[in-house]
Coordinates of C-alpha atoms and ligand atoms in Angstrom, one line a residue:
M1 CA 2.1 27.1 -2.5
S2 CA 2.1 29.6 0.4
K3 CA -0.4 30.2 3.2
N4 CA -2.2 32.5 0.8
N5 CA -3.5 29.4 -0.9
D6 CA -7.0 30.4 -2.1
Q7 CA -6.0 33.9 -3.2
E8 CA -2.8 32.6 -4.8
E9 CA -4.8 30.0 -6.7
F10 CA -7.5 32.5 -7.7
W11 CA -5.1 35.1 -9.1
N12 CA -3.0 32.5 -10.9
A13 CA -6.1 30.8 -12.4
D14 CA -9.5 32.1 -13.3
G15 CA -9.2 35.5 -11.5
G16 CA -5.9 36.3 -13.1
K17 CA -7.0 35.2 -16.6
R18 CA -10.1 37.3 -16.4
W19 CA -8.1 40.3 -15.1
V20 CA -5.7 39.9 -18.1
E21 CA -8.5 39.5 -20.6
D22 CA -9.9 42.9 -19.6
I23 CA -6.7 44.6 -18.4
D24 CA -6.8 47.5 -20.8
R25 CA -10.4 48.3 -19.9
L26 CA -9.8 47.9 -16.2
E27 CA -6.7 50.1 -16.3
A28 CA -8.5 52.8 -18.3
M29 CA -11.3 52.7 -15.7
L30 CA -8.8 53.1 -12.9
S31 CA -6.6 55.6 -14.5
G32 CA -8.0 58.7 -12.7
L33 CA -7.5 57.0 -9.4
R34 CA -4.0 56.0 -10.4
D35 CA -3.2 59.6 -11.2
K36 CA -4.5 60.7 -7.8
L37 CA -2.5 57.9 -6.0
I38 CA 0.7 58.9 -7.8
A39 CA 0.2 62.5 -6.8
Y40 CA -0.2 61.5 -3.1
V41 CA 2.8 59.2 -3.3
A42 CA 4.8 62.2 -4.5
A43 CA 7.8 60.0 -5.3
K44 CA 11.1 62.0 -5.5
E45 CA 14.1 61.5 -7.6
G46 CA 16.4 58.8 -6.3
E47 CA 13.8 57.1 -4.0
S48 CA 13.3 53.4 -3.8
A49 CA 9.7 52.2 -4.0
L50 CA 7.7 49.0 -3.6
D51 CA 4.4 48.5 -5.5
V52 CA 2.4 45.7 -3.8
G53 CA 0.0 43.6 -5.9
C54 CA 1.3 45.6 -8.9
G55 CA -0.8 43.7 -11.5
G56 CA 0.0 44.8 -15.1
G57 CA 2.6 47.3 -13.7
I58 CA 1.0 50.5 -14.8
T59 CA 1.4 52.2 -11.4
S60 CA 4.9 50.8 -10.9
A61 CA 5.9 52.3 -14.2
A62 CA 4.6 55.7 -13.4
I63 CA 6.5 55.7 -10.1
A64 CA 9.6 54.5 -11.9
A65 CA 9.4 57.5 -14.1
A66 CA 9.1 59.8 -11.1
V67 CA 12.0 58.3 -9.1
G68 CA 14.3 58.6 -12.2
T69 CA 17.5 56.7 -13.0
Q70 CA 18.9 57.1 -9.6
G71 CA 15.8 55.6 -8.0
S72 CA 14.2 52.1 -8.4
V73 CA 10.9 50.4 -8.2
L74 CA 10.1 46.8 -7.4
G75 CA 6.6 45.6 -8.4
V76 CA 5.5 42.4 -6.6
D77 CA 2.5 40.3 -7.5
I78 CA 1.3 36.8 -6.5
S79 CA 0.0 36.1 -10.0
E80 CA 2.5 35.0 -12.7
V81 CA -0.2 35.3 -15.4
I82 CA -0.8 39.0 -14.6
L83 CA 2.9 39.8 -14.0
N84 CA 3.7 38.4 -17.4
V85 CA 1.8 41.4 -18.8
A86 CA 3.9 43.8 -16.7
R87 CA 7.1 42.1 -17.7
T88 CA 6.3 42.3 -21.4
R89 CA 5.0 45.9 -21.3
Y90 CA 7.8 47.4 -19.2
A91 CA 10.8 45.2 -20.1
K92 CA 12.8 48.3 -21.2
V93 CA 12.3 50.3 -18.1
A94 CA 15.8 50.0 -16.5
N95 CA 14.9 51.1 -13.0
L96 CA 11.8 48.8 -12.7
R97 CA 11.9 45.2 -11.7
F98 CA 9.1 42.7 -11.1
A99 CA 9.0 39.7 -8.7
T100 CA 6.4 37.0 -8.5
A101 CA 5.8 36.9 -4.7
D102 CA 3.3 36.7 -2.0
A103 CA 3.9 40.2 -0.5
A104 CA 2.6 38.9 2.9
Q105 CA 5.4 36.5 3.3
F106 CA 8.2 37.4 0.8
P107 CA 11.5 37.8 2.6
F108 CA 12.1 41.4 1.5
E109 CA 15.5 42.8 2.4
A110 CA 14.9 44.9 5.5
N111 CA 15.0 48.8 5.5
Q112 CA 15.0 49.0 1.7
Y113 CA 12.1 51.3 0.7
D114 CA 11.3 55.0 1.0
V115 CA 7.8 54.4 -0.1
I116 CA 5.4 51.5 -0.3
T117 CA 2.4 51.9 -2.5
S118 CA -0.5 49.9 -4.0
R119 CA -3.5 50.4 -6.2
F120 CA -6.0 47.9 -5.0
G121 CA -3.4 45.2 -4.2
V122 CA -3.4 44.9 -0.4
M123 CA -7.0 43.7 0.2
F124 CA -6.3 40.0 -0.4
F125 CA -4.2 39.0 2.6
P126 CA -5.7 36.2 4.7
E127 CA -3.6 37.4 7.6
P128 CA -3.4 41.2 7.1
D129 CA -1.6 42.0 10.4
A130 CA 1.3 39.7 9.5
A131 CA 1.3 40.9 5.9
F132 CA 1.5 44.6 6.9
S133 CA 4.2 43.8 9.4
N134 CA 6.2 42.1 6.6
L135 CA 5.8 45.2 4.5
L136 CA 6.8 47.5 7.3
R137 CA 10.0 45.5 7.8
A138 CA 10.9 46.1 4.2
A139 CA 10.6 49.9 4.6
K140 CA 13.2 52.4 5.9
S141 CA 12.5 54.3 9.1
G142 CA 10.6 57.4 8.1
A143 CA 9.2 55.8 4.9
R144 CA 5.6 56.3 3.9
M145 CA 3.0 53.8 2.9
V146 CA 0.4 55.3 0.5
F147 CA -2.3 53.1 -1.0
I148 CA -5.9 53.0 -2.2
C149 CA -8.5 50.4 -1.5
W150 CA -12.3 50.3 -2.1
R151 CA -14.8 51.6 0.4
A152 CA -17.9 49.5 1.0
L153 CA -19.8 47.9 -1.9
A154 CA -22.8 50.0 -1.0
E155 CA -20.7 53.1 -1.8
N156 CA -19.5 51.7 -5.1
P157 CA -22.5 51.5 -7.4
W158 CA -20.3 50.8 -10.4
M159 CA -20.0 47.3 -9.0
G160 CA -23.0 47.1 -6.7
A161 CA -25.8 48.3 -9.0
P162 CA -25.3 45.9 -12.0
A163 CA -24.9 43.1 -9.5
A164 CA -28.1 44.1 -7.7
A165 CA -29.9 44.0 -11.0
A166 CA -28.6 40.5 -11.7
F167 CA -29.9 39.5 -8.2
T168 CA -33.4 40.3 -9.2
I169 CA -33.1 37.1 -11.2
L170 CA -30.3 35.1 -9.5
T171 CA -29.8 34.1 -5.9
P172 CA -27.0 36.3 -4.5
P173 CA -24.0 34.6 -2.9
E174 CA -23.7 34.7 0.8
K175 CA -22.2 37.9 2.0
P176 CA -18.5 37.4 2.9
A177 CA -17.8 37.7 6.7
P178 CA -16.3 41.1 7.4
G179 CA -12.6 41.1 6.7
T180 CA -12.7 38.1 4.3
P181 CA -9.9 38.7 1.8
G182 CA -11.4 40.4 -1.3
P183 CA -11.9 43.8 -2.8
F184 CA -13.9 45.2 0.1
S185 CA -11.9 43.7 3.0
L186 CA -10.4 47.1 4.0
A187 CA -13.6 49.1 3.6
D188 CA -13.9 49.6 7.4
P189 CA -11.6 52.5 8.3
E190 CA -11.3 51.3 12.0
R191 CA -10.1 47.9 10.8
V192 CA -7.5 49.5 8.5
K193 CA -6.2 51.6 11.4
Q194 CA -6.2 48.5 13.7
I195 CA -4.3 46.4 11.2
M196 CA -1.8 49.0 10.4
S197 CA -1.1 50.1 13.9
A198 CA -0.8 46.5 15.0
A199 CA 1.8 46.1 12.3
G200 CA 3.7 49.1 13.7
F201 CA 2.7 52.0 11.3
V202 CA 2.1 55.4 12.9
D203 CA 0.2 58.6 11.7
I204 CA -2.3 56.4 9.9
N205 CA -4.8 58.6 8.0
L206 CA -7.7 57.7 5.7
S207 CA -9.3 60.2 3.3
P208 CA -12.2 59.4 1.1
I209 CA -11.9 59.9 -2.6
D210 CA -15.1 59.8 -4.8
E211 CA -14.7 59.5 -8.5
K212 CA -16.9 58.7 -11.4
L213 CA -15.4 55.8 -13.2
N214 CA -15.4 55.3 -17.0
L215 CA -16.5 51.7 -17.5
G216 CA -16.2 52.0 -21.3
K217 CA -18.9 51.3 -23.9
V218 CA -21.9 49.3 -22.6
D219 CA -20.8 46.1 -24.2
E220 CA -17.3 46.4 -22.7
A221 CA -18.6 47.2 -19.2
L222 CA -21.0 44.3 -19.5
S223 CA -18.2 42.0 -20.5
F224 CA -16.1 42.5 -17.4
M225 CA -19.1 43.0 -15.0
T226 CA -20.3 39.5 -15.9
K227 CA -16.8 38.0 -15.3
L228 CA -15.7 40.0 -12.2
G229 CA -17.6 41.0 -9.1
P230 CA -20.4 39.6 -7.0
A231 CA -22.6 38.4 -9.9
A232 CA -19.8 36.5 -11.7
Q233 CA -20.1 33.2 -9.9
P234 CA -24.0 33.1 -9.8
L235 CA -24.0 33.9 -13.5
R236 CA -21.7 31.0 -14.2
E237 CA -23.9 28.7 -12.2
A238 CA -27.2 29.9 -13.7
T239 CA -29.4 28.2 -16.3
D240 CA -29.2 29.7 -19.8
D241 CA -32.6 31.4 -19.4
Q242 CA -31.7 32.9 -16.0
R243 CA -28.3 34.1 -17.4
R244 CA -30.0 35.8 -20.4
L245 CA -32.5 37.6 -18.1
A246 CA -29.8 38.6 -15.5
I247 CA -27.5 39.9 -18.2
A248 CA -30.4 41.9 -19.7
A249 CA -31.1 43.4 -16.3
M250 CA -27.4 44.3 -15.9
R251 CA -27.3 45.8 -19.4
A252 CA -30.3 48.0 -18.5
V253 CA -28.5 49.5 -15.5
L254 CA -25.4 50.2 -17.5
E255 CA -27.4 51.8 -20.3
S256 CA -29.2 54.0 -17.9
N257 CA -25.8 55.2 -16.6
S258 CA -24.4 55.9 -20.1
T259 CA -23.8 59.1 -22.0
D260 CA -23.2 58.8 -25.7
G261 CA -22.8 55.0 -25.2
V262 CA -20.1 55.3 -22.5
V263 CA -20.9 54.2 -19.0
W264 CA -19.9 56.4 -16.1
M265 CA -20.7 55.3 -12.5
P266 CA -19.6 56.4 -9.1
G267 CA -16.7 54.7 -7.2
A268 CA -15.5 55.3 -3.7
V269 CA -12.1 54.6 -2.3
W270 CA -10.0 55.2 0.8
L271 CA -6.6 56.9 0.3
V272 CA -4.6 55.4 3.2
E273 CA -1.4 57.2 4.3
A274 CA 0.9 56.0 7.1
I275 CA 4.5 56.4 8.3
V276 CA 7.1 53.8 9.3
P277 CA 8.5 54.9 12.6
Ligands
SAM1 C1 -7.4 44.2 -8.2 S1 -5.8 43.7 -8.8 C2 -4.9 45.3 -8.9 C3 -3.7 45.2 -9.8 C4 -3.0 46.5 -10.0 N1 -2.4 47.0 -8.7 C5 -3.8 47.5 -10.7 O1 -4.3 48.5 -10.0 O2 -4.0 47.4 -11.9 C6 -5.1 43.0 -7.3 C7 -3.7 42.4 -7.6 O3 -3.2 42.0 -6.3 C8 -2.5 40.8 -6.5 N2 -2.3 40.1 -5.2 C9 -3.3 39.5 -4.5 N3 -2.8 39.0 -3.3 C10 -1.5 39.3 -3.3 C11 -0.4 39.0 -2.4 N4 -0.6 38.3 -1.3 N5 0.9 39.4 -2.8 C12 1.1 40.1 -4.0 N6 0.1 40.3 -4.8 C13 -1.2 40.0 -4.5 C14 -3.3 40.1 -7.6 O4 -2.6 39.0 -8.2 C15 -3.7 41.2 -8.5 O5 -2.7 41.4 -9.5

């Protein structure tokens, strides 16, 4: 096991299993953001691309289509269990390969990629400076890195509001120290700039994207909200009575944000663009 230890274990065990259980719902929820990311990546015919933390491979596949048969895409992910989904789904895409790897440490061949991208796959590095340096080495001079990551939890009610409702019943977990690997570790734009410029990227630019996310039907949204996010662990540790009350409180929030039974809630991300000198 690599230095990534906790994250590697999480994504290969419970975290990965839960992601795979709800993968269709999660990918549907993130599809609008994927389309925006793909538009900003603007991959051209013949380019070579790297998708970091590619998960089920849906973004990698869209880029593979854009770069065409003369181009190629490598999707890397630390989780074998999630990558199995990508391998099964996109086995027939000739210009798309997947590798199980810790992107922070994988010995990529140097000067390989025209573009490095990620949809929510670069927030889990325990040593982000070293990880982004490793990615930079894999890219050609003049290449671009284009990714999306979450802004702060407070700006993401789709995750924060149901969890806050659960915490009217349950004790919330301790707030992670700023920068702790996790979905919100790159929420601070100054930190992103610092990490990326320390790694050697230039022209680093962050733009906010706000988007209402389709969380699916109330029961679907409740299913993944209780398994992923800040309330998941407290719910697992709660008594049966507490869990029932907390889930009822979460359901009420989701219902109050639903239209015709479908939950829509605001999400907030950074689009991060940078150049390899
Ligand atoms: C939130 S999921 C996003 C998956 C996918 N990009 C998507 O948008 O559907 C984060 C992904 O990053 C992967 N990951 C976490 N740390 C990683 C690392 N050090 N190297 C490669 N992948 C990593 C996880 O296994 C997981 O698949």
